[in-house]
Amino acid sequence: MASTDKALRLFEDSYGTGTARKLLSVHAPGRSEIAGNHTDHEGGHVIAGALDVAIDGVAAANGTASTVRVASEGHGSFEIDLSSTAPVEAEKVSTAALVRGMADALTKAGKRVSGFDVAFTSTVPSGGGLSSSAAMEAALGRAMEALWEGDVAPVSPIGLAKMSQRTENEWFGKPCGLMDQASVCLGGLAHMGFADAENPTAEKLALDFEDFGYSLCLVDVGCDHAPFTADYAAVPVEMQQVATEFGKKRLCEVDEAAFDEALPALREKLGDRACLRAVHYYYEDDLVERRWAALRAGDIDSFLALTRASGASSAMYLQNVSTAGAFQPAMYALGLAERILCGKGAVRIHGGGFGGSIQAFVPTDMVETFAGRMNGWLGDGSARKYQICEEGACATWL
């Protein structure tokens, strides 16, 4: 409620209080990838959790045909005309692109564009690997769904996630799988499978890591993903180059035994890194299934051991922790975290990698020490404890 009140104050400061309008509250959480590093875009499995940080907004119709005005705390405001919802090259990597892309998706679903005003506040760290863009997409989608007319069925969480992913890929200009958006839209802790891209599977589990003596901590490494966009984009490209050699689109469609048999030829044609990234996919996808089984059984020790194995695979085989050269913010943060934990709990790269954040499962009696030392090295606010939040992207009339 405090977040809604803050967004309401920004709405009133931005658009005034003189006209009585029906107000809509929208909410979309950030997310943490719990397991499945770069497996989603290859049709594999992931575990993800919605977090207790979110984008919250207040919106209302403004009486125009297609003008949308957006105010964001700390990021100023802008206005966009949705008489056309086609991608605009100059809007790439901007919130305006997200507005236009989600508008295109909702109109294709049967909604009719009309103008509205919206004010957003956020507790999701921007560029910290917690999917602030996916949260913004979902919040916009739920706002448009509620504000716009059109006799269409409610959009399901997975349906909204697919709209959001398309927006991120084609309008925003960032290649990504469906995990971020699905987690944000579903809420809670969920195991997801993407072998059927049109109909991904999802199973939720009510679980609090602190019941097992560990806290989920994320550490902002002090560098967002932007400098590493090309490195990030190369990961799915190289994995899919391997799949293409078998006449397939994604690695989930390639038989592991056939992959093993073809490795010498694949190495000759595609090089070592593409082969290693495919090795990571098969290894990590299996680790996801084993970690989910461990969580369902309440076996936290097995979960942590498998999480450490996942972190090693990402660093050695997927190679999304650091690039060549002296600038290695994620690897630096991992090294510092390991220095504090000394083998306790688990640490790994989080999400896309290279920049963003790292993840740590920290014994609860060490959280204060862990956060204090990491913040001392990386800056105040870099490290904090998070909890899984059950509520996914939603909209409610005030």
CSV table of N, CA, C and O in Angstrom, one decimal, residues 114-229:
chain,number,residue,atom,x,y,z
A,114,SER,N,-6.6,3.9,-26.5
A,114,SER,CA,-7.1,5.2,-26.0
A,114,SER,C,-6.0,5.8,-25.1
A,114,SER,O,-5.2,5.1,-24.5
A,115,GLY,N,-6.1,7.1,-25.0
A,115,GLY,CA,-5.0,7.8,-24.2
A,115,GLY,C,-5.1,7.6,-22.7
A,115,GLY,O,-6.2,7.4,-22.2
A,116,PHE,N,-4.0,7.6,-22.1
A,116,PHE,CA,-4.0,7.5,-20.6
A,116,PHE,C,-2.7,8.1,-20.0
A,116,PHE,O,-1.8,8.3,-20.7
A,117,ASP,N,-2.8,8.5,-18.8
A,117,ASP,CA,-1.7,9.0,-18.0
A,117,ASP,C,-1.3,7.9,-17.0
A,117,ASP,O,-2.1,7.3,-16.4
A,118,VAL,N,0.0,7.8,-16.8
A,118,VAL,CA,0.5,6.8,-15.8
A,118,VAL,C,1.7,7.4,-15.1
A,118,VAL,O,2.6,8.1,-15.7
A,119,ALA,N,1.9,7.1,-13.8
A,119,ALA,CA,3.0,7.5,-13.0
A,119,ALA,C,3.6,6.2,-12.3
A,119,ALA,O,2.8,5.5,-11.7
A,120,PHE,N,4.9,6.0,-12.5
A,120,PHE,CA,5.5,4.8,-12.0
A,120,PHE,C,6.6,5.1,-10.9
A,120,PHE,O,7.3,6.1,-11.1
A,121,THR,N,6.6,4.3,-9.8
A,121,THR,CA,7.7,4.3,-8.9
A,121,THR,C,8.3,2.9,-8.9
A,121,THR,O,7.6,2.0,-9.3
A,122,SER,N,9.5,2.8,-8.5
A,122,SER,CA,10.2,1.5,-8.6
A,122,SER,C,11.1,1.3,-7.4
A,122,SER,O,11.9,2.2,-7.0
A,123,THR,N,11.1,0.1,-6.9
A,123,THR,CA,12.1,-0.4,-6.0
A,123,THR,C,13.0,-1.4,-6.6
A,123,THR,O,13.9,-2.0,-5.9
A,124,VAL,N,12.8,-1.7,-7.9
A,124,VAL,CA,13.7,-2.7,-8.6
A,124,VAL,C,14.9,-1.9,-9.1
A,124,VAL,O,14.8,-1.0,-9.9
A,125,PRO,N,16.1,-2.4,-8.7
A,125,PRO,CA,17.3,-1.7,-9.1
A,125,PRO,C,17.5,-1.8,-10.6
A,125,PRO,O,17.5,-2.8,-11.2
A,126,SER,N,17.6,-0.6,-11.3
A,126,SER,CA,17.7,-0.6,-12.8
A,126,SER,C,19.1,-1.1,-13.1
A,126,SER,O,20.1,-0.6,-12.6
A,127,GLY,N,19.2,-2.0,-14.1
A,127,GLY,CA,20.5,-2.5,-14.6
A,127,GLY,C,21.1,-3.5,-13.6
A,127,GLY,O,22.2,-3.9,-13.8
A,128,GLY,N,20.4,-3.9,-12.6
A,128,GLY,CA,21.0,-4.8,-11.6
A,128,GLY,C,20.7,-6.3,-11.8
A,128,GLY,O,20.9,-7.1,-11.0
A,129,GLY,N,20.1,-6.6,-13.0
A,129,GLY,CA,19.8,-8.0,-13.3
A,129,GLY,C,18.6,-8.5,-12.6
A,129,GLY,O,18.4,-9.8,-12.5
A,130,LEU,N,17.6,-7.7,-12.2
A,130,LEU,CA,16.4,-8.1,-11.5
A,130,LEU,C,15.2,-7.9,-12.4
A,130,LEU,O,14.0,-8.0,-12.0
A,131,SER,N,15.5,-7.7,-13.7
A,131,SER,CA,14.4,-7.6,-14.8
A,131,SER,C,13.5,-6.5,-14.6
A,131,SER,O,12.2,-6.6,-14.6
A,132,SER,N,14.0,-5.3,-14.4
A,132,SER,CA,13.2,-4.1,-14.3
A,132,SER,C,12.4,-3.8,-15.7
A,132,SER,O,11.3,-3.4,-15.6
A,133,SER,N,13.0,-4.2,-16.8
A,133,SER,CA,12.3,-4.0,-18.1
A,133,SER,C,11.2,-5.0,-18.2
A,133,SER,O,10.1,-4.6,-18.6
A,134,ALA,N,11.3,-6.2,-17.7
A,134,ALA,CA,10.2,-7.2,-17.8
A,134,ALA,C,9.1,-6.7,-16.9
A,134,ALA,O,7.9,-6.8,-17.2
A,135,ALA,N,9.4,-6.1,-15.7
A,135,ALA,CA,8.4,-5.6,-14.8
A,135,ALA,C,7.7,-4.4,-15.4
A,135,ALA,O,6.5,-4.3,-15.3
A,136,MET,N,8.4,-3.6,-16.1
A,136,MET,CA,7.7,-2.4,-16.7
A,136,MET,C,6.8,-2.9,-17.8
A,136,MET,O,5.7,-2.4,-18.0
A,137,GLU,N,7.3,-3.9,-18.6
A,137,GLU,CA,6.4,-4.4,-19.7
A,137,GLU,C,5.1,-5.0,-19.1
A,137,GLU,O,4.0,-4.7,-19.6
A,138,ALA,N,5.2,-5.8,-18.0
A,138,ALA,CA,4.1,-6.4,-17.4
A,138,ALA,C,3.1,-5.4,-16.8
A,138,ALA,O,1.9,-5.5,-16.9
A,139,ALA,N,3.7,-4.3,-16.2
A,139,ALA,CA,2.9,-3.3,-15.6
A,139,ALA,C,2.1,-2.5,-16.6
A,139,ALA,O,0.9,-2.2,-16.5
A,140,LEU,N,2.8,-2.2,-17.7
A,140,LEU,CA,2.1,-1.5,-18.8
A,140,LEU,C,1.0,-2.4,-19.4
A,140,LEU,O,-0.1,-1.9,-19.8
A,141,GLY,N,1.3,-3.7,-19.6
A,141,GLY,CA,0.3,-4.6,-20.2
A,141,GLY,C,-0.9,-4.7,-19.3
A,141,GLY,O,-2.0,-4.6,-19.9
A,142,ARG,N,-0.8,-4.8,-18.0
A,142,ARG,CA,-1.9,-4.9,-17.1
A,142,ARG,C,-2.7,-3.6,-17.1
A,142,ARG,O,-3.9,-3.5,-17.1
A,143,ALA,N,-2.0,-2.4,-17.2
A,143,ALA,CA,-2.7,-1.1,-17.3
A,143,ALA,C,-3.5,-1.0,-18.6
A,143,ALA,O,-4.7,-0.6,-18.5
A,144,MET,N,-2.9,-1.3,-19.7
A,144,MET,CA,-3.6,-1.2,-21.0
A,144,MET,C,-4.8,-2.2,-21.0
A,144,MET,O,-5.9,-1.9,-21.5
A,145,GLU,N,-4.6,-3.4,-20.5
A,145,GLU,CA,-5.7,-4.4,-20.5
A,145,GLU,C,-6.9,-3.8,-19.7
A,145,GLU,O,-8.1,-4.0,-20.1
A,146,ALA,N,-6.7,-3.2,-18.6
A,146,ALA,CA,-7.8,-2.7,-17.7
A,146,ALA,C,-8.4,-1.4,-18.3
A,146,ALA,O,-9.6,-1.2,-18.2
A,147,LEU,N,-7.5,-0.5,-18.8
A,147,LEU,CA,-8.0,0.8,-19.3
A,147,LEU,C,-8.7,0.8,-20.6
A,147,LEU,O,-9.5,1.7,-20.9
A,148,TRP,N,-8.3,-0.1,-21.5
A,148,TRP,CA,-8.7,-0.1,-22.9
A,148,TRP,C,-10.0,-1.0,-23.1
A,148,TRP,O,-10.1,-2.0,-22.5
A,149,GLU,N,-10.8,-0.5,-23.9
A,149,GLU,CA,-12.0,-1.3,-24.2
A,149,GLU,C,-11.7,-2.4,-25.3
A,149,GLU,O,-10.7,-2.3,-26.0
A,150,GLY,N,-12.6,-3.4,-25.3
A,150,GLY,CA,-12.4,-4.5,-26.2
A,150,GLY,C,-12.9,-5.8,-25.5
A,150,GLY,O,-12.6,-6.1,-24.4
A,151,ASP,N,-13.8,-6.5,-26.2
A,151,ASP,CA,-14.4,-7.7,-25.6
A,151,ASP,C,-13.5,-8.9,-25.8
A,151,ASP,O,-13.7,-9.7,-26.7
A,152,VAL,N,-12.5,-9.0,-25.0
A,152,VAL,CA,-11.5,-10.1,-25.0
A,152,VAL,C,-11.4,-10.7,-23.7
A,152,VAL,O,-11.6,-10.1,-22.6
A,153,ALA,N,-11.0,-12.0,-23.7
A,153,ALA,CA,-10.8,-12.7,-22.4
A,153,ALA,C,-9.6,-12.1,-21.7
A,153,ALA,O,-8.7,-11.5,-22.3
A,154,PRO,N,-9.6,-12.2,-20.3
A,154,PRO,CA,-8.4,-11.7,-19.6
A,154,PRO,C,-7.1,-12.4,-20.0
A,154,PRO,O,-7.1,-13.6,-20.4
A,155,VAL,N,-6.1,-11.6,-20.1
A,155,VAL,CA,-4.8,-12.2,-20.5
A,155,VAL,C,-4.2,-13.0,-19.4
A,155,VAL,O,-4.0,-12.5,-18.3
A,156,SER,N,-3.8,-14.2,-19.7
A,156,SER,CA,-3.2,-15.1,-18.7
A,156,SER,C,-1.8,-14.6,-18.4
A,156,SER,O,-1.2,-13.9,-19.2
A,157,PRO,N,-1.3,-15.0,-17.2
A,157,PRO,CA,0.1,-14.7,-16.9
A,157,PRO,C,1.1,-15.1,-18.0
A,157,PRO,O,2.0,-14.3,-18.4
A,158,ILE,N,1.0,-16.3,-18.6
A,158,ILE,CA,1.9,-16.7,-19.6
A,158,ILE,C,1.6,-15.9,-20.9
A,158,ILE,O,2.6,-15.6,-21.6
A,159,GLY,N,0.4,-15.6,-21.2
A,159,GLY,CA,0.1,-14.8,-22.4
A,159,GLY,C,0.7,-13.4,-22.3
A,159,GLY,O,1.2,-12.9,-23.2
A,160,LEU,N,0.6,-12.8,-21.1
A,160,LEU,CA,1.2,-11.5,-20.9
A,160,LEU,C,2.7,-11.6,-21.0
A,160,LEU,O,3.4,-10.7,-21.5
A,161,ALA,N,3.3,-12.7,-20.5
A,161,ALA,CA,4.7,-12.9,-20.5
A,161,ALA,C,5.2,-12.9,-22.0
A,161,ALA,O,6.2,-12.4,-22.4
A,162,LYS,N,4.5,-13.6,-22.8
A,162,LYS,CA,4.8,-13.8,-24.2
A,162,LYS,C,4.7,-12.4,-25.0
A,162,LYS,O,5.6,-12.1,-25.8
A,163,MET,N,3.7,-11.6,-24.6
A,163,MET,CA,3.6,-10.3,-25.2
A,163,MET,C,4.8,-9.4,-24.8
A,163,MET,O,5.4,-8.7,-25.6
A,164,SER,N,5.2,-9.6,-23.5
A,164,SER,CA,6.3,-8.8,-23.0
A,164,SER,C,7.6,-9.2,-23.6
A,164,SER,O,8.5,-8.3,-23.9
A,165,GLN,N,7.8,-10.5,-23.8
A,165,GLN,CA,9.1,-11.0,-24.4
A,165,GLN,C,9.2,-10.4,-25.8
A,165,GLN,O,10.2,-10.0,-26.3
A,166,ARG,N,8.1,-10.5,-26.6
A,166,ARG,CA,8.1,-10.0,-28.0
A,166,ARG,C,8.4,-8.5,-28.0
A,166,ARG,O,9.2,-8.0,-28.8
A,167,THR,N,7.9,-7.7,-27.0
A,167,THR,CA,8.2,-6.3,-26.9
A,167,THR,C,9.7,-6.1,-26.6
A,167,THR,O,10.3,-5.2,-27.3
A,168,GLU,N,10.2,-6.9,-25.7
A,168,GLU,CA,11.6,-6.7,-25.4
A,168,GLU,C,12.5,-7.1,-26.6
A,168,GLU,O,13.5,-6.4,-26.9
A,169,ASN,N,12.2,-8.1,-27.3
A,169,ASN,CA,13.0,-8.6,-28.4
A,169,ASN,C,12.9,-7.6,-29.6
A,169,ASN,O,13.9,-7.2,-30.2
A,170,GLU,N,11.7,-7.2,-30.0
A,170,GLU,CA,11.5,-6.5,-31.3
A,170,GLU,C,11.4,-5.0,-31.1
A,170,GLU,O,11.7,-4.3,-32.1
A,171,TRP,N,10.8,-4.5,-30.0
A,171,TRP,CA,10.7,-3.0,-29.9
A,171,TRP,C,11.9,-2.5,-29.1
A,171,TRP,O,12.5,-1.5,-29.4
A,172,PHE,N,12.2,-3.1,-27.9
A,172,PHE,CA,13.3,-2.6,-27.1
A,172,PHE,C,14.6,-3.0,-27.6
A,172,PHE,O,15.6,-2.2,-27.5
A,173,GLY,N,14.7,-4.1,-28.3
A,173,GLY,CA,16.0,-4.5,-29.0
A,173,GLY,C,16.9,-5.3,-28.2
A,173,GLY,O,18.1,-5.3,-28.4
A,174,LYS,N,16.4,-6.1,-27.2
A,174,LYS,CA,17.2,-7.0,-26.4
A,174,LYS,C,16.8,-8.4,-26.6
A,174,LYS,O,15.6,-8.8,-26.3
A,175,PRO,N,17.7,-9.3,-27.1
A,175,PRO,CA,17.3,-10.7,-27.2
A,175,PRO,C,17.2,-11.3,-25.8
A,175,PRO,O,18.1,-11.1,-25.0
A,176,CYS,N,16.2,-12.1,-25.6
A,176,CYS,CA,16.0,-12.7,-24.3
A,176,CYS,C,15.1,-13.9,-24.4
A,176,CYS,O,14.3,-14.0,-25.4
A,177,GLY,N,15.2,-14.8,-23.5
A,177,GLY,CA,14.2,-15.9,-23.4
A,177,GLY,C,12.9,-15.4,-22.7
A,177,GLY,O,12.7,-14.2,-22.5
A,178,LEU,N,12.1,-16.4,-22.3
A,178,LEU,CA,10.8,-16.0,-21.7
A,178,LEU,C,10.9,-16.1,-20.1
A,178,LEU,O,9.9,-15.7,-19.5
A,179,MET,N,12.0,-16.5,-19.5
A,179,MET,CA,12.0,-16.6,-18.1
A,179,MET,C,11.7,-15.4,-17.3
A,179,MET,O,10.8,-15.4,-16.4
A,180,ASP,N,12.3,-14.3,-17.7
A,180,ASP,CA,12.1,-13.0,-16.9
A,180,ASP,C,10.7,-12.6,-16.9
A,180,ASP,O,10.1,-12.4,-15.8
A,181,GLN,N,10.1,-12.6,-18.0
A,181,GLN,CA,8.7,-12.1,-18.1
A,181,GLN,C,7.7,-13.1,-17.5
A,181,GLN,O,6.8,-12.7,-16.8
A,182,ALA,N,8.0,-14.4,-17.6
A,182,ALA,CA,7.1,-15.4,-17.1
A,182,ALA,C,7.1,-15.3,-15.5
A,182,ALA,O,6.1,-15.4,-14.9
A,183,SER,N,8.3,-15.2,-15.0
A,183,SER,CA,8.4,-15.1,-13.5
A,183,SER,C,7.7,-13.8,-13.0
A,183,SER,O,7.0,-13.9,-12.0
A,184,VAL,N,7.9,-12.7,-13.6
A,184,VAL,CA,7.3,-11.5,-13.2
A,184,VAL,C,5.7,-11.6,-13.3
A,184,VAL,O,5.0,-11.1,-12.4
A,185,CYS,N,5.2,-12.3,-14.3
A,185,CYS,CA,3.8,-12.4,-14.5
A,185,CYS,C,3.2,-13.4,-13.6
A,185,CYS,O,2.0,-13.3,-13.1
A,186,LEU,N,3.9,-14.5,-13.3
A,186,LEU,CA,3.3,-15.6,-12.5
A,186,LEU,C,3.4,-15.3,-11.0
A,186,LEU,O,2.5,-15.6,-10.3
A,187,GLY,N,4.5,-14.7,-10.5
A,187,GLY,CA,4.7,-14.5,-9.1
A,187,GLY,C,5.1,-15.8,-8.5
A,187,GLY,O,5.1,-16.9,-9.0
A,188,GLY,N,5.6,-15.7,-7.2
A,188,GLY,CA,6.0,-16.8,-6.4
A,188,GLY,C,7.3,-17.5,-7.0
A,188,GLY,O,8.0,-16.9,-7.8
A,189,LEU,N,7.6,-18.7,-6.5
A,189,LEU,CA,8.7,-19.5,-6.9
A,189,LEU,C,8.1,-20.5,-7.9
A,189,LEU,O,7.2,-21.3,-7.6
A,190,ALA,N,8.7,-20.6,-9.1
A,190,ALA,CA,8.1,-21.4,-10.2
A,190,ALA,C,9.2,-22.1,-10.9
A,190,ALA,O,10.3,-21.6,-11.2
A,191,HIS,N,8.9,-23.4,-11.3
A,191,HIS,CA,9.7,-24.2,-12.2
A,191,HIS,C,9.0,-24.1,-13.5
A,191,HIS,O,7.8,-24.4,-13.7
A,192,MET,N,9.8,-23.7,-14.6
A,192,MET,CA,9.2,-23.5,-15.9
A,192,MET,C,9.9,-24.3,-17.0
A,192,MET,O,11.2,-24.5,-16.9
A,193,GLY,N,9.2,-24.8,-18.0
A,193,GLY,CA,9.8,-25.5,-19.1
A,193,GLY,C,9.4,-24.8,-20.4
A,193,GLY,O,8.2,-24.5,-20.6
A,194,PHE,N,10.4,-24.6,-21.3
A,194,PHE,CA,10.1,-23.9,-22.5
A,194,PHE,C,10.3,-24.7,-23.8
A,194,PHE,O,10.5,-24.1,-24.9
A,195,ALA,N,10.2,-26.0,-23.7
A,195,ALA,CA,10.4,-26.9,-24.9
A,195,ALA,C,9.3,-26.5,-26.0
A,195,ALA,O,9.5,-26.4,-27.2
A,196,ASP,N,8.0,-26.3,-25.5
A,196,ASP,CA,7.0,-25.8,-26.4
A,196,ASP,C,6.9,-24.3,-26.2
A,196,ASP,O,6.3,-23.9,-25.2
A,197,ALA,N,7.4,-23.6,-27.1
A,197,ALA,CA,7.5,-22.1,-26.9
A,197,ALA,C,6.2,-21.5,-26.8
A,197,ALA,O,6.0,-20.4,-26.2
A,198,GLU,N,5.2,-22.1,-27.5
A,198,GLU,CA,3.9,-21.5,-27.4
A,198,GLU,C,3.1,-21.8,-26.2
A,198,GLU,O,2.2,-21.1,-25.8
A,199,ASN,N,3.4,-22.9,-25.5
A,199,ASN,CA,2.7,-23.4,-24.3
A,199,ASN,C,3.7,-23.8,-23.3
A,199,ASN,O,3.8,-25.0,-23.0
A,200,PRO,N,4.5,-22.9,-22.7
A,200,PRO,CA,5.4,-23.3,-21.7
A,200,PRO,C,4.7,-23.8,-20.4
A,200,PRO,O,3.6,-23.5,-20.1
A,201,THR,N,5.4,-24.7,-19.7
A,201,THR,CA,4.9,-25.3,-18.5
A,201,THR,C,5.3,-24.5,-17.3
A,201,THR,O,6.4,-23.8,-17.3
A,202,ALA,N,4.5,-24.5,-16.2
A,202,ALA,CA,4.9,-23.8,-15.0
A,202,ALA,C,4.3,-24.6,-13.8
A,202,ALA,O,3.1,-25.0,-13.8
A,203,GLU,N,5.1,-24.8,-12.8
A,203,GLU,CA,4.7,-25.4,-11.5
A,203,GLU,C,5.2,-24.5,-10.4
A,203,GLU,O,6.4,-24.2,-10.4
A,204,LYS,N,4.4,-24.2,-9.4
A,204,LYS,CA,4.8,-23.3,-8.4
A,204,LYS,C,5.0,-24.1,-7.1
A,204,LYS,O,4.4,-25.1,-6.9
A,205,LEU,N,5.8,-23.5,-6.2
A,205,LEU,CA,6.1,-24.2,-4.9
A,205,LEU,C,6.2,-23.1,-3.9
A,205,LEU,O,7.0,-22.1,-4.0
A,206,ALA,N,5.4,-23.2,-2.8
A,206,ALA,CA,5.5,-22.3,-1.7
A,206,ALA,C,6.7,-22.6,-0.8
A,206,ALA,O,6.7,-23.7,-0.2
A,207,LEU,N,7.7,-21.8,-0.8
A,207,LEU,CA,9.0,-22.1,-0.1
A,207,LEU,C,9.6,-20.8,0.3
A,207,LEU,O,9.7,-19.8,-0.4
A,208,ASP,N,10.1,-20.8,1.6
A,208,ASP,CA,10.9,-19.7,2.1
A,208,ASP,C,12.3,-20.2,2.5
A,208,ASP,O,12.4,-21.1,3.3
A,209,PHE,N,13.3,-19.7,1.8
A,209,PHE,CA,14.7,-20.2,2.0
A,209,PHE,C,15.1,-20.1,3.5
A,209,PHE,O,15.9,-20.8,4.0
A,210,GLU,N,14.6,-19.0,4.1
A,210,GLU,CA,14.9,-18.8,5.5
A,210,GLU,C,14.4,-19.9,6.4
A,210,GLU,O,15.0,-20.1,7.5
A,211,ASP,N,13.4,-20.6,6.0
A,211,ASP,CA,13.0,-21.8,6.8
A,211,ASP,C,14.1,-22.9,6.9
A,211,ASP,O,14.1,-23.7,7.8
A,212,PHE,N,15.0,-22.8,6.0
A,212,PHE,CA,16.1,-23.8,5.9
A,212,PHE,C,17.4,-23.2,6.4
A,212,PHE,O,18.5,-23.8,6.2
A,213,GLY,N,17.4,-22.0,6.9
A,213,GLY,CA,18.6,-21.4,7.5
A,213,GLY,C,19.4,-20.5,6.5
A,213,GLY,O,20.5,-20.2,6.8
A,214,TYR,N,18.8,-20.2,5.3
A,214,TYR,CA,19.6,-19.4,4.3
A,214,TYR,C,18.7,-18.3,3.8
A,214,TYR,O,17.5,-18.4,3.8
A,215,SER,N,19.4,-17.2,3.5
A,215,SER,CA,18.8,-16.0,2.9
A,215,SER,C,19.2,-15.8,1.5
A,215,SER,O,20.4,-16.0,1.2
A,216,LEU,N,18.3,-15.4,0.6
A,216,LEU,CA,18.6,-15.1,-0.8
A,216,LEU,C,19.1,-13.7,-0.8
A,216,LEU,O,18.4,-12.7,-0.5
A,217,CYS,N,20.4,-13.5,-1.2
A,217,CYS,CA,21.0,-12.2,-1.3
A,217,CYS,C,21.4,-12.0,-2.8
A,217,CYS,O,21.9,-12.9,-3.4
A,218,LEU,N,21.2,-10.8,-3.2
A,218,LEU,CA,21.7,-10.4,-4.6
A,218,LEU,C,22.6,-9.2,-4.4
A,218,LEU,O,22.4,-8.3,-3.6
A,219,VAL,N,23.7,-9.2,-5.2
A,219,VAL,CA,24.7,-8.1,-5.1
A,219,VAL,C,24.8,-7.5,-6.5
A,219,VAL,O,25.1,-8.1,-7.5
A,220,ASP,N,24.5,-6.2,-6.5
A,220,ASP,CA,24.7,-5.4,-7.7
A,220,ASP,C,26.2,-5.2,-7.9
A,220,ASP,O,26.9,-4.7,-7.1
A,221,VAL,N,26.7,-5.6,-9.1
A,221,VAL,CA,28.2,-5.6,-9.3
A,221,VAL,C,28.7,-4.2,-9.7
A,221,VAL,O,29.9,-4.1,-9.9
A,222,GLY,N,27.8,-3.3,-9.8
A,222,GLY,CA,28.2,-1.9,-10.1
A,222,GLY,C,28.4,-1.6,-11.6
A,222,GLY,O,29.0,-0.6,-11.9
A,223,CYS,N,27.8,-2.5,-12.4
A,223,CYS,CA,27.9,-2.2,-13.9
A,223,CYS,C,26.7,-2.9,-14.5
A,223,CYS,O,26.5,-4.1,-14.3
A,224,ASP,N,25.9,-2.1,-15.2
A,224,ASP,CA,24.7,-2.7,-15.8
A,224,ASP,C,25.1,-3.5,-17.1
A,224,ASP,O,26.3,-3.6,-17.4
A,225,HIS,N,24.1,-4.1,-17.8
A,225,HIS,CA,24.4,-5.0,-18.9
A,225,HIS,C,24.8,-4.2,-20.2
A,225,HIS,O,25.4,-4.8,-21.1
A,226,ALA,N,24.6,-2.9,-20.2
A,226,ALA,CA,24.8,-2.2,-21.5
A,226,ALA,C,26.1,-2.3,-22.1
A,226,ALA,O,26.2,-2.6,-23.4
A,227,PRO,N,27.3,-2.3,-21.4
A,227,PRO,CA,28.5,-2.4,-22.1
A,227,PRO,C,28.8,-3.8,-22.6
A,227,PRO,O,29.7,-4.0,-23.4
A,228,PHE,N,27.9,-4.8,-22.2
A,228,PHE,CA,28.2,-6.1,-22.6
A,228,PHE,C,27.0,-6.7,-23.5
A,228,PHE,O,26.9,-7.9,-23.6
A,229,THR,N,26.3,-5.8,-24.1
A,229,THR,CA,25.1,-6.2,-24.9
A,229,THR,C,25.6,-7.2,-26.0
A,229,THR,O,24.9,-8.2,-26.2
